[in-house]
N, CA, C and O atoms as CSV, one atom per row, in Angstrom:
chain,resi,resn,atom,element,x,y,z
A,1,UNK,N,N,-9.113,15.705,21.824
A,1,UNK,CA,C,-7.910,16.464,21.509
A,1,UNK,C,C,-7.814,16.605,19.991
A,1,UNK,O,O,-8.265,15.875,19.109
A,2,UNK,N,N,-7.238,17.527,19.931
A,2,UNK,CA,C,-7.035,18.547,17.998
A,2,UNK,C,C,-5.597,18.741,17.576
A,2,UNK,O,O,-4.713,18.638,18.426
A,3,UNK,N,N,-5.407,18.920,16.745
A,3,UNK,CA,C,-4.170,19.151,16.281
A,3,UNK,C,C,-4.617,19.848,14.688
A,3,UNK,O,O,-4.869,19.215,13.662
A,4,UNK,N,N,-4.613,21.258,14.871
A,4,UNK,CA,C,-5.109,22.026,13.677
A,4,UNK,C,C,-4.287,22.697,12.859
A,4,UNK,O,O,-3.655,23.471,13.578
A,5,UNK,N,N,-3.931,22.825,11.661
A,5,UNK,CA,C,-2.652,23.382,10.686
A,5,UNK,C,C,-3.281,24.175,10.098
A,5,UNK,O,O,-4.382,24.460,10.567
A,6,UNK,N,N,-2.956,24.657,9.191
A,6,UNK,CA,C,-3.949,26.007,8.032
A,6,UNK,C,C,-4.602,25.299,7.158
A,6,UNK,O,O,-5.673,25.722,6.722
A,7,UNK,N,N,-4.002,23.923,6.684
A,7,UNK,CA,C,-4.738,23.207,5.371
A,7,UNK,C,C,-5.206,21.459,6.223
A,7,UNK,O,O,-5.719,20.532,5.597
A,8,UNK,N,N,-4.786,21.410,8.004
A,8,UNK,CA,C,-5.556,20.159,8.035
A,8,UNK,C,C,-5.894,19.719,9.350
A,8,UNK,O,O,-5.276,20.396,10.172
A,9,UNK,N,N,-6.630,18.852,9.887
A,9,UNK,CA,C,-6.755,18.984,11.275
A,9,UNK,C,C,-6.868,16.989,11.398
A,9,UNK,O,O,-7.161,15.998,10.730
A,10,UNK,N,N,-6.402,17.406,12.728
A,10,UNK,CA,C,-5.921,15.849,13.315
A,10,UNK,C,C,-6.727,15.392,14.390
A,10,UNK,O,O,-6.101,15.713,15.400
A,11,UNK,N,N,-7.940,14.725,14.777
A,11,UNK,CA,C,-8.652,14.647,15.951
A,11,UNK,C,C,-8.278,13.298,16.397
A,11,UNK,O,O,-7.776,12.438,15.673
A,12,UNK,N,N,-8.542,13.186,17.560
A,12,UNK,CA,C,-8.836,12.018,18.387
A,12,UNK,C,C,-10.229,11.511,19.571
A,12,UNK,O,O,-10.448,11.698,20.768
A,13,UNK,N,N,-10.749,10.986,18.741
A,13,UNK,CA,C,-12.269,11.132,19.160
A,13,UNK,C,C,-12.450,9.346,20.177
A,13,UNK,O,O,-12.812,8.215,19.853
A,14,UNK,N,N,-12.103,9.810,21.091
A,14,UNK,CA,C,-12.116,8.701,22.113
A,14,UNK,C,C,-13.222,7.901,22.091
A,14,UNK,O,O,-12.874,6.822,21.611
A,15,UNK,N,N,-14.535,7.891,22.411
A,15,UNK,CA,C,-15.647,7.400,22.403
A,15,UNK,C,C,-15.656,6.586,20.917
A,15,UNK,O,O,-16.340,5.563,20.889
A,16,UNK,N,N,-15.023,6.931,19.824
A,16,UNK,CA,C,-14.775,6.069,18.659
A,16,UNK,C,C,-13.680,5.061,18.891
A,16,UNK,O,O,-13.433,4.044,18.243
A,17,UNK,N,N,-13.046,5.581,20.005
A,17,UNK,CA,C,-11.524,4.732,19.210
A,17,UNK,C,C,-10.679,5.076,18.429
A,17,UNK,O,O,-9.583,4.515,18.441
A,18,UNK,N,N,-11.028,6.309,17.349
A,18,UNK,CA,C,-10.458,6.683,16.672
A,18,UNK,C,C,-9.706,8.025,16.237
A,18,UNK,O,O,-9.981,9.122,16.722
A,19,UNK,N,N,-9.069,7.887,15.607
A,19,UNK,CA,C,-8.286,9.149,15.096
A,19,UNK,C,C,-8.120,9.521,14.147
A,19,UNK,O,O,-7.198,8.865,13.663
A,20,UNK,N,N,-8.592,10.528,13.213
A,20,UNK,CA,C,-9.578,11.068,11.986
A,20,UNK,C,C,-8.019,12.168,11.341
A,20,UNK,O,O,-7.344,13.051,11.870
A,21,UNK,N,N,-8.007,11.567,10.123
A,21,UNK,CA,C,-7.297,12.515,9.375
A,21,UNK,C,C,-8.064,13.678,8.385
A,21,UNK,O,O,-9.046,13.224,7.799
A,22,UNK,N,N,-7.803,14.887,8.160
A,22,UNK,CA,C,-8.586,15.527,7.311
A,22,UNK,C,C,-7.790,16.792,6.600
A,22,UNK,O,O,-7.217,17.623,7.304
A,23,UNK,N,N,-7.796,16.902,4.823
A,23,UNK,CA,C,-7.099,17.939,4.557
A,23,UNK,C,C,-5.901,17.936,4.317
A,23,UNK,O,O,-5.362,16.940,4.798
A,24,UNK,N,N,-5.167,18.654,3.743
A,24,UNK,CA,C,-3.530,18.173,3.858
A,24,UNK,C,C,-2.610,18.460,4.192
A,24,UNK,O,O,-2.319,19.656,4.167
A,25,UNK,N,N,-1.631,17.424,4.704
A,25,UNK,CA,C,-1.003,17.834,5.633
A,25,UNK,C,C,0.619,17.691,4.778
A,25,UNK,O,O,1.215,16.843,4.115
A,26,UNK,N,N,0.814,18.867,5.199
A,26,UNK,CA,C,3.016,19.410,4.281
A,26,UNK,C,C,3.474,20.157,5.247
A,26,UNK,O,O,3.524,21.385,5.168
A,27,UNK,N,N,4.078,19.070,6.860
A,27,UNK,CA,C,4.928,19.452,7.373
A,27,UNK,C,C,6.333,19.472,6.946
A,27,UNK,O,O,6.777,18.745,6.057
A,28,UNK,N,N,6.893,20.177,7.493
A,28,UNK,CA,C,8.685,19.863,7.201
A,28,UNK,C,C,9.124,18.898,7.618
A,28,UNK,O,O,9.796,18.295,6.781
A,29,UNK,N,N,9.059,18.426,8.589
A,29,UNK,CA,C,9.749,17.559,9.259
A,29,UNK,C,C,9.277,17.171,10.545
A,29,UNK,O,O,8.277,17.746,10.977
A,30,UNK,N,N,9.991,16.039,11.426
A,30,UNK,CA,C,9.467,15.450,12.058
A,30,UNK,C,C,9.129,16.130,13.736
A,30,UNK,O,O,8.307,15.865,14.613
A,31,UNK,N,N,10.009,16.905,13.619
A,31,UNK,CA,C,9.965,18.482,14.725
A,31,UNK,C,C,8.278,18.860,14.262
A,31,UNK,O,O,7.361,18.613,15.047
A,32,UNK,N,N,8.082,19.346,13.193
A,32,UNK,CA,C,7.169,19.795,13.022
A,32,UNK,C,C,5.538,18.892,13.008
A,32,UNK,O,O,4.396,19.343,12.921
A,33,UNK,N,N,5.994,17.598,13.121
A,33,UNK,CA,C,4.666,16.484,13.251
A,33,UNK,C,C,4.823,15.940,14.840
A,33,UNK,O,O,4.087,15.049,15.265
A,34,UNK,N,N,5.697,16.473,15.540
A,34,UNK,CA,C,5.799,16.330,17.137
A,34,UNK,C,C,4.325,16.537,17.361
A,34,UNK,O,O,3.986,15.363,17.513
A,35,UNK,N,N,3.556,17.030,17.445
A,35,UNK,CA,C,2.018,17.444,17.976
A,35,UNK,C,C,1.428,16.487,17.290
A,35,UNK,O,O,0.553,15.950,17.971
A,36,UNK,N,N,1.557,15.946,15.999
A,36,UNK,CA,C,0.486,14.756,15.647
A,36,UNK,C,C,0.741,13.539,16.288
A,36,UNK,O,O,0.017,12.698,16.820
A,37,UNK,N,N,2.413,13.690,16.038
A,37,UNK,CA,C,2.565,12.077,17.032
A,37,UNK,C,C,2.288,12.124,18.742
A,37,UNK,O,O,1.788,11.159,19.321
A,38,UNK,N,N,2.621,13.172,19.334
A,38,UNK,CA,C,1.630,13.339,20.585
A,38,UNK,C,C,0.929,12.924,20.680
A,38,UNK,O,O,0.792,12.178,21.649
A,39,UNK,N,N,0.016,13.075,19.816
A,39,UNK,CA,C,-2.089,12.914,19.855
A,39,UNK,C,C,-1.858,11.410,19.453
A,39,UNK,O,O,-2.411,10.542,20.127
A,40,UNK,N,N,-1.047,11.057,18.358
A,40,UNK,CA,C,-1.416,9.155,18.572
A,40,UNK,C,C,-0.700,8.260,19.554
A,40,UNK,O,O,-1.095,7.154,19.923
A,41,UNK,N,N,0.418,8.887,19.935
A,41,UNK,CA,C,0.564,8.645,21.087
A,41,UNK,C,C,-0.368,8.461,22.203
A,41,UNK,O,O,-0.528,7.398,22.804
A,42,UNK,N,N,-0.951,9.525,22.433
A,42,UNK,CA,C,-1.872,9.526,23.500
A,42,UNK,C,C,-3.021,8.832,23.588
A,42,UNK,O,O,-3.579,8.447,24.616
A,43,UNK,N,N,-3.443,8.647,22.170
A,43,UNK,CA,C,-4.552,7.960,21.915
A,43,UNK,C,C,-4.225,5.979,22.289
A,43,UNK,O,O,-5.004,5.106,22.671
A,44,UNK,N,N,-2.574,5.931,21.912
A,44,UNK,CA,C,-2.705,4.746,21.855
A,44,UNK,C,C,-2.331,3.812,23.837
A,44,UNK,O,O,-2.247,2.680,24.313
A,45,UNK,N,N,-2.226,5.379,24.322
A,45,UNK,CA,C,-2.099,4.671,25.571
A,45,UNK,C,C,-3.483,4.585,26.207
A,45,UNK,O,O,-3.585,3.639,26.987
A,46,UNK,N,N,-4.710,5.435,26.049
A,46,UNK,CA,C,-5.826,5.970,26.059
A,46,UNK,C,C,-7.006,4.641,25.891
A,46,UNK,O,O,-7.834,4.296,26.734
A,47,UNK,N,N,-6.812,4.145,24.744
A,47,UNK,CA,C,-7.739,2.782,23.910
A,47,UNK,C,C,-7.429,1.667,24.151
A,47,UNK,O,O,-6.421,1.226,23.599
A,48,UNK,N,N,-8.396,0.596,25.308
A,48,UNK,CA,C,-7.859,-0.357,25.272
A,48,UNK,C,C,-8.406,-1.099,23.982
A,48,UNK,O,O,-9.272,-0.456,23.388
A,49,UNK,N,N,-8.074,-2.317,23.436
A,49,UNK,CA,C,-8.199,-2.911,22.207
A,49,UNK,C,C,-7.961,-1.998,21.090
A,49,UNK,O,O,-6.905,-1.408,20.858
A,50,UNK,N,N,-9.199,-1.933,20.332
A,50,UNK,CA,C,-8.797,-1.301,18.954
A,50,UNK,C,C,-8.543,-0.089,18.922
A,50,UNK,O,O,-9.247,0.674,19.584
A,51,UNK,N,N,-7.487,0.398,18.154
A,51,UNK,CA,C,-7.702,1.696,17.713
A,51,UNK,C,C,-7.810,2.128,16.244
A,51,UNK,O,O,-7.179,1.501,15.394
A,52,UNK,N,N,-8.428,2.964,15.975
A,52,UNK,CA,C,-9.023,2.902,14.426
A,52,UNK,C,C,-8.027,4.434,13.739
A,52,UNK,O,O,-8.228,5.556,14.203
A,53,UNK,N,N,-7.221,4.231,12.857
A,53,UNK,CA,C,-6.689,5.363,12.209
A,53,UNK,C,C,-7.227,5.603,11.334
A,53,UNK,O,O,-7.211,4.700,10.498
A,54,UNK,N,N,-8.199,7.185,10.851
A,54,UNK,CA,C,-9.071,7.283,9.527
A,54,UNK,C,C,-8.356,8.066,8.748
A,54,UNK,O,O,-8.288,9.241,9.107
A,55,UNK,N,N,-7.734,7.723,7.664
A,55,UNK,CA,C,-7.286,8.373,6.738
A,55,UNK,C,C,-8.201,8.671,5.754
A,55,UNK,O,O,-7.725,9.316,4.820
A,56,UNK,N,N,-9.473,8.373,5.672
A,56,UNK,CA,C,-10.438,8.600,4.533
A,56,UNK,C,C,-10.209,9.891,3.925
A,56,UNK,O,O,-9.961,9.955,2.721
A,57,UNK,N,N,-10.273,10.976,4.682
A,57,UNK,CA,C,-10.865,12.572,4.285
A,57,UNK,C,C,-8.739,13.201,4.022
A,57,UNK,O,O,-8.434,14.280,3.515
A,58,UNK,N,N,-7.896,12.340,4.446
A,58,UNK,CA,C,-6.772,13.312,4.113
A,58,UNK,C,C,-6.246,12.992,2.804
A,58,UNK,O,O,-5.955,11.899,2.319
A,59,UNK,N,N,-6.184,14.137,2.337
A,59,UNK,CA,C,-6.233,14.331,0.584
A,59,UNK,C,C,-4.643,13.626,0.322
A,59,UNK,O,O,-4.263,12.623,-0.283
A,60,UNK,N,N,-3.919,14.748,1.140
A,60,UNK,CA,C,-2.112,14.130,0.953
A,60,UNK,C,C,-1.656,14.310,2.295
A,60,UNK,O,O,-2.077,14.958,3.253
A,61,UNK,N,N,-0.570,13.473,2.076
A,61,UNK,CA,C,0.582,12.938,3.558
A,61,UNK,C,C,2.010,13.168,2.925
A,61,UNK,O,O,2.426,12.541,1.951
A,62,UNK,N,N,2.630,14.036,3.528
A,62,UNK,CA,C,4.182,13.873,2.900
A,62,UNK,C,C,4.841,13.022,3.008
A,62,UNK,O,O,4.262,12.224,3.744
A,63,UNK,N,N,5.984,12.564,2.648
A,63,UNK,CA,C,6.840,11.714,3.377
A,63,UNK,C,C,7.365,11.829,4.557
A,63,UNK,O,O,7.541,10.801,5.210
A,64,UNK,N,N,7.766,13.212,5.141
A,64,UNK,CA,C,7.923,13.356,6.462
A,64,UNK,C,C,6.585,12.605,7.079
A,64,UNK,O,O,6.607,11.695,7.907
A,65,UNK,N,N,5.586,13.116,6.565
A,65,UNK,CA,C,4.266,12.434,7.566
A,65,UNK,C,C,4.362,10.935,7.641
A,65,UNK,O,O,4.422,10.299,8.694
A,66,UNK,N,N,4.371,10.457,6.495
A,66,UNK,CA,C,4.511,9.395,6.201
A,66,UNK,C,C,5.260,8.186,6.871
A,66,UNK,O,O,4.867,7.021,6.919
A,67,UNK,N,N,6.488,8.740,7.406
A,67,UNK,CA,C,7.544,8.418,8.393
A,67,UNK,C,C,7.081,8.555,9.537
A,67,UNK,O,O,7.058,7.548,10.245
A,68,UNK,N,N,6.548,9.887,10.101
A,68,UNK,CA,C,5.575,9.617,11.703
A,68,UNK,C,C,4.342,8.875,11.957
A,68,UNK,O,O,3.739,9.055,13.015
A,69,UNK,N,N,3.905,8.035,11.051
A,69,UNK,CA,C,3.047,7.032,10.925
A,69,UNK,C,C,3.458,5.878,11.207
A,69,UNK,O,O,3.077,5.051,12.035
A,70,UNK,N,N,4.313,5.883,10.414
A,70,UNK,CA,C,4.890,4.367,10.612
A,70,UNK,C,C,6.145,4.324,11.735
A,70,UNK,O,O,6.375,3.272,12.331
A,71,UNK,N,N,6.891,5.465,11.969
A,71,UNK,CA,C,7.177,5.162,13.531
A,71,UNK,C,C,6.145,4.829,14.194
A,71,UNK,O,O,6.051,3.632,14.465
A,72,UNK,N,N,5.146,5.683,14.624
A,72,UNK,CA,C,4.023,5.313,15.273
A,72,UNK,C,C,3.779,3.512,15.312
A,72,UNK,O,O,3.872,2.738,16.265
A,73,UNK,N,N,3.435,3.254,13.859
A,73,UNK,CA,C,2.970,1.572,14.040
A,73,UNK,C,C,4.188,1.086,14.714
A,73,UNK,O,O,3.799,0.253,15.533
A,74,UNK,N,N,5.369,1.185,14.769
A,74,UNK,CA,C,6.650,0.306,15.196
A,74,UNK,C,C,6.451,0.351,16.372
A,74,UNK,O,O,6.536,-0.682,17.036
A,75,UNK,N,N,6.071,1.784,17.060
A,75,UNK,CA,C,5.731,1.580,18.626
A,75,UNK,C,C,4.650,0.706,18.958
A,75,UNK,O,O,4.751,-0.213,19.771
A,76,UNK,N,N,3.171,1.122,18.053
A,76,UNK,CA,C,1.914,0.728,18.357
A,76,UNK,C,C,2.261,-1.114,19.019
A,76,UNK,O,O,1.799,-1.694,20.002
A,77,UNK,N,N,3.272,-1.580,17.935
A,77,UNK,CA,C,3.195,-3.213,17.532
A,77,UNK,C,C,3.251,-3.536,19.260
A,77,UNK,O,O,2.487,-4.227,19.934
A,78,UNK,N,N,4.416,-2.780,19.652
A,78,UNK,CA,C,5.041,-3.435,21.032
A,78,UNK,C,C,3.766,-2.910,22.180
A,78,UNK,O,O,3.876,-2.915,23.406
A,79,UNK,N,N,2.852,-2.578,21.573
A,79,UNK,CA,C,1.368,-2.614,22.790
A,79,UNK,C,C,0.797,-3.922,22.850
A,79,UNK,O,O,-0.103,-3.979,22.012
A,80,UNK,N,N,0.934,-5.086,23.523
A,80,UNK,CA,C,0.718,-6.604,23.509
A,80,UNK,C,C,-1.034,-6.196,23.287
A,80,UNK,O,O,-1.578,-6.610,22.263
A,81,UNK,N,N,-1.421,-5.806,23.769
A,81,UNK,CA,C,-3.626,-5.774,23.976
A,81,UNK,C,C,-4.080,-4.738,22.928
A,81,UNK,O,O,-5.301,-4.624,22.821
A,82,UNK,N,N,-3.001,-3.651,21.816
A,82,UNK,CA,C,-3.918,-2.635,21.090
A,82,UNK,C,C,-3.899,-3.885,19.623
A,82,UNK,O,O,-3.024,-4.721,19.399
A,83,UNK,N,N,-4.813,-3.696,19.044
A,83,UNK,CA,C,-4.764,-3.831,17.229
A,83,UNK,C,C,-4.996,-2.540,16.601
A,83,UNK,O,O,-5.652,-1.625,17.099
A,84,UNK,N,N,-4.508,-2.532,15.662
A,84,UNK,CA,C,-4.319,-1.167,15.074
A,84,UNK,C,C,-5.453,-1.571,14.037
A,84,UNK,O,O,-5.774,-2.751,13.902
A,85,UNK,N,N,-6.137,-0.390,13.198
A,85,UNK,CA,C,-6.952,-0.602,12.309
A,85,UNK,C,C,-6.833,0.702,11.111
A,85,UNK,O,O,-7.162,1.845,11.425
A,86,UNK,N,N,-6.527,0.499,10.273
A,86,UNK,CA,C,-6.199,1.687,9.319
A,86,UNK,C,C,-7.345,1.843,8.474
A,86,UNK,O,O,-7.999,0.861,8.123
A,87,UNK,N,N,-7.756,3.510,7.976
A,87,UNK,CA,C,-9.065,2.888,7.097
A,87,UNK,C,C,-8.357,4.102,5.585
A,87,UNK,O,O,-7.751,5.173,5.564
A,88,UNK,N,N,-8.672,3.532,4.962
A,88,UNK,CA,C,-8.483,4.492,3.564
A,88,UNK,C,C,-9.221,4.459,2.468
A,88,UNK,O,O,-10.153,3.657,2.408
A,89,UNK,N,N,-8.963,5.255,1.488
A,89,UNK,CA,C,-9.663,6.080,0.461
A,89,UNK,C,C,-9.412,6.066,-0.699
A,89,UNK,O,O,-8.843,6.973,-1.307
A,90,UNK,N,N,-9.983,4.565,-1.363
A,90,UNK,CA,C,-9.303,4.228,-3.150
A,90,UNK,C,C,-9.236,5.233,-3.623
A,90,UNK,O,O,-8.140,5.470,-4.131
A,91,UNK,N,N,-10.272,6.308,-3.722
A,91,UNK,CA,C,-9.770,7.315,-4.561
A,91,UNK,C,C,-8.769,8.536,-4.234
A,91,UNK,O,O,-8.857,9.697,-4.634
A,92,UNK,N,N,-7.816,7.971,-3.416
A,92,UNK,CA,C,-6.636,9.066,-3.047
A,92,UNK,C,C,-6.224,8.441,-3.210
A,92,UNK,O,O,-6.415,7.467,-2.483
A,93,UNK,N,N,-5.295,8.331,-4.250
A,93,UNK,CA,C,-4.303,7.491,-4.803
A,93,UNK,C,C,-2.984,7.358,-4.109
A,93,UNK,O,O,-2.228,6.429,-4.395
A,94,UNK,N,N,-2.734,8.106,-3.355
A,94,UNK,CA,C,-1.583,7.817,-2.301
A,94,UNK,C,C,-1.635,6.740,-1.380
A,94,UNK,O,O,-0.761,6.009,-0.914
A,95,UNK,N,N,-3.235,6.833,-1.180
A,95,UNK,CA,C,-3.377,5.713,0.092
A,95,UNK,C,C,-3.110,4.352,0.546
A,95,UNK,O,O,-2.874,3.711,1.569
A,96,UNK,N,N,-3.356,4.146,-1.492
A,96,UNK,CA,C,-3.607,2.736,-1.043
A,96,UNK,C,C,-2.405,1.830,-0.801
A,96,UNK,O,O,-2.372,0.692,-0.333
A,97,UNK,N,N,-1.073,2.905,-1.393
A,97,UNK,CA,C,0.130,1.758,-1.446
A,97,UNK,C,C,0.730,1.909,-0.215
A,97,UNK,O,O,1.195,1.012,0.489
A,98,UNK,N,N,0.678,3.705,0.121
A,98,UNK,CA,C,1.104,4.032,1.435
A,98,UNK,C,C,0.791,3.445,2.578
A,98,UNK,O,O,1.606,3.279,3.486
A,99,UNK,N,N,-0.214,3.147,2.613
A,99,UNK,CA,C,-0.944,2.632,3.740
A,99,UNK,C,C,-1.249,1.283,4.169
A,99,UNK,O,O,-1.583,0.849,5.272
A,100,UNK,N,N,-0.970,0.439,2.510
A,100,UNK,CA,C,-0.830,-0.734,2.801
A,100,UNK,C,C,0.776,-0.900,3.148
A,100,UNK,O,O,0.982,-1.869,3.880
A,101,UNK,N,N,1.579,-0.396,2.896
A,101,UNK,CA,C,3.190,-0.735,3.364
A,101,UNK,C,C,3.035,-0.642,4.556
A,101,UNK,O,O,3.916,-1.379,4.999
A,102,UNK,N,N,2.000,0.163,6.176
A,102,UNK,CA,C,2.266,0.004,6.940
A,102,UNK,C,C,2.343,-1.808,7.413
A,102,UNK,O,O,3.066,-2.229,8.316
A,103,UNK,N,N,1.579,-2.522,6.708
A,103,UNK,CA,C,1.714,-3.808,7.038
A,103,UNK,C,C,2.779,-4.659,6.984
A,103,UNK,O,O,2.753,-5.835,7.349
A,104,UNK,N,N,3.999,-3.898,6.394
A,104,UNK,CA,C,5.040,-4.432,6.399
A,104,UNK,C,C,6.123,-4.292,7.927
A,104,UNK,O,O,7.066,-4.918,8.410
A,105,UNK,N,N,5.447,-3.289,8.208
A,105,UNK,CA,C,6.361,-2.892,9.727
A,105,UNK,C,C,5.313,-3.569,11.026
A,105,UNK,O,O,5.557,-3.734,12.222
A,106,UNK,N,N,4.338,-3.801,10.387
A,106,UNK,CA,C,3.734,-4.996,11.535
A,106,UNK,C,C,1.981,-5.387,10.764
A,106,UNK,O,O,0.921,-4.784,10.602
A,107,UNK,N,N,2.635,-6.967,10.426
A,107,UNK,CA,C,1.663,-7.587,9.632
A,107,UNK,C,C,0.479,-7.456,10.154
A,107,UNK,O,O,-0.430,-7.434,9.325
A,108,UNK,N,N,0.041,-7.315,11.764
A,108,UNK,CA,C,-1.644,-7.585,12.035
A,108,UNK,C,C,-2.330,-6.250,12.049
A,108,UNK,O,O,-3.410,-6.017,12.592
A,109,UNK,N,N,-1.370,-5.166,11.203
A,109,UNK,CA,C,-2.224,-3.805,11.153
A,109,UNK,C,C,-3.319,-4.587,10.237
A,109,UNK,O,O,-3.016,-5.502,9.471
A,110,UNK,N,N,-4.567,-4.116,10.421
A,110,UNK,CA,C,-5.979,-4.169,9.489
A,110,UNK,C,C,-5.511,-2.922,8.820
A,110,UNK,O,O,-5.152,-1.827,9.255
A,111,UNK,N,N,-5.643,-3.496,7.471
A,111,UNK,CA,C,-6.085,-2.309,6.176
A,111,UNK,C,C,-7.468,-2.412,5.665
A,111,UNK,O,O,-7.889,-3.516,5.322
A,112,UNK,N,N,-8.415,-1.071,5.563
A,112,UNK,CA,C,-9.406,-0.915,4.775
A,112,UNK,C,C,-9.439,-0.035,3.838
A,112,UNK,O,O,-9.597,1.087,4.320
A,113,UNK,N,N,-9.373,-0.037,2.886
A,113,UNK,CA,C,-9.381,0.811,1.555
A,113,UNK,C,C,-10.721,0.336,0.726
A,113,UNK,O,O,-10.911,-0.576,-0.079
A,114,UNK,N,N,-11.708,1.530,1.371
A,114,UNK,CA,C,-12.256,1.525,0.449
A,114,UNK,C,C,-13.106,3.097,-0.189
A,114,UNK,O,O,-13.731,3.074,-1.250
C-alpha cells in the first residue's frame, strides 16, 4: 500500500516490516494526513513483532505531520507484542530531535539516526 502527494510518497512494504518515508511532506492538517495514518495504522495491525518506521529519505515533516506520528506511537505503545523501530537521517536536521522526542511518548521506541 502507497500513499502518494505531489512532493512525497508513503509506502508500506510488508515483507520488510516497514514503512518508508520519502520527499516532503506539508499537509494542512490532520484531515489531510488521515491516509498516512491509515497506512500505519494498517501496517501496525498487519506486523507481528517489529515494525520499522524509515524516515531516512523524508527531507521535511510539518508539525501537523509531526503530531500524526506521534499519535500513532501513543496507539502503537498499547500493542502489548509490536516494538516500534524508528530509523533517521543525521543529515536532516529535523530528525534527529524530532524523532528522538518520539521516545518520550513511549520510552522502548528504538531510535536510529544515522
Amino acid at each position: 500500500m502507497e500513499i502518494k502527494g505531489e512532493d512525497f510518497l508513503v509506502t508500506f512494504n510488508e515483507p520488510k516490516a516497514a514503512v518508508e518515508f520519502f520527499g516532503t511532506i506539508r499537509l494542512r492538517d490532520s484531515l489531510d494526513y488521515k491516509g498516512i495514518s491509515d497506512l500505519l495504522e494498517m501496517a501496525c495491525q498487519r506486523v507481528p513483532g517489529e515494525l520499522n518506521m524509515d524516515f531516512r529519505n523524508l527531507q521535511f515533516l510539518n508539525s501537523a505531520g509531526i503530531n500524526t506520528i506521534s499519535k500513532f506511537v501513543i496507539v502503537a505503545r498499547g500493542r502489548e507484542n509490536l516494538h516500534l523501530k524508528v530509523m533517521g537521517n543525521k543529515q536532516i536536521a529535523w530528525q534527529a530531535k524530532s524523532l528522538r522526542n518520539l521516545q518520550k511518548l513511549w520510552p522502548k521506541v528504538a531510535i536510529e539516526i544515522s
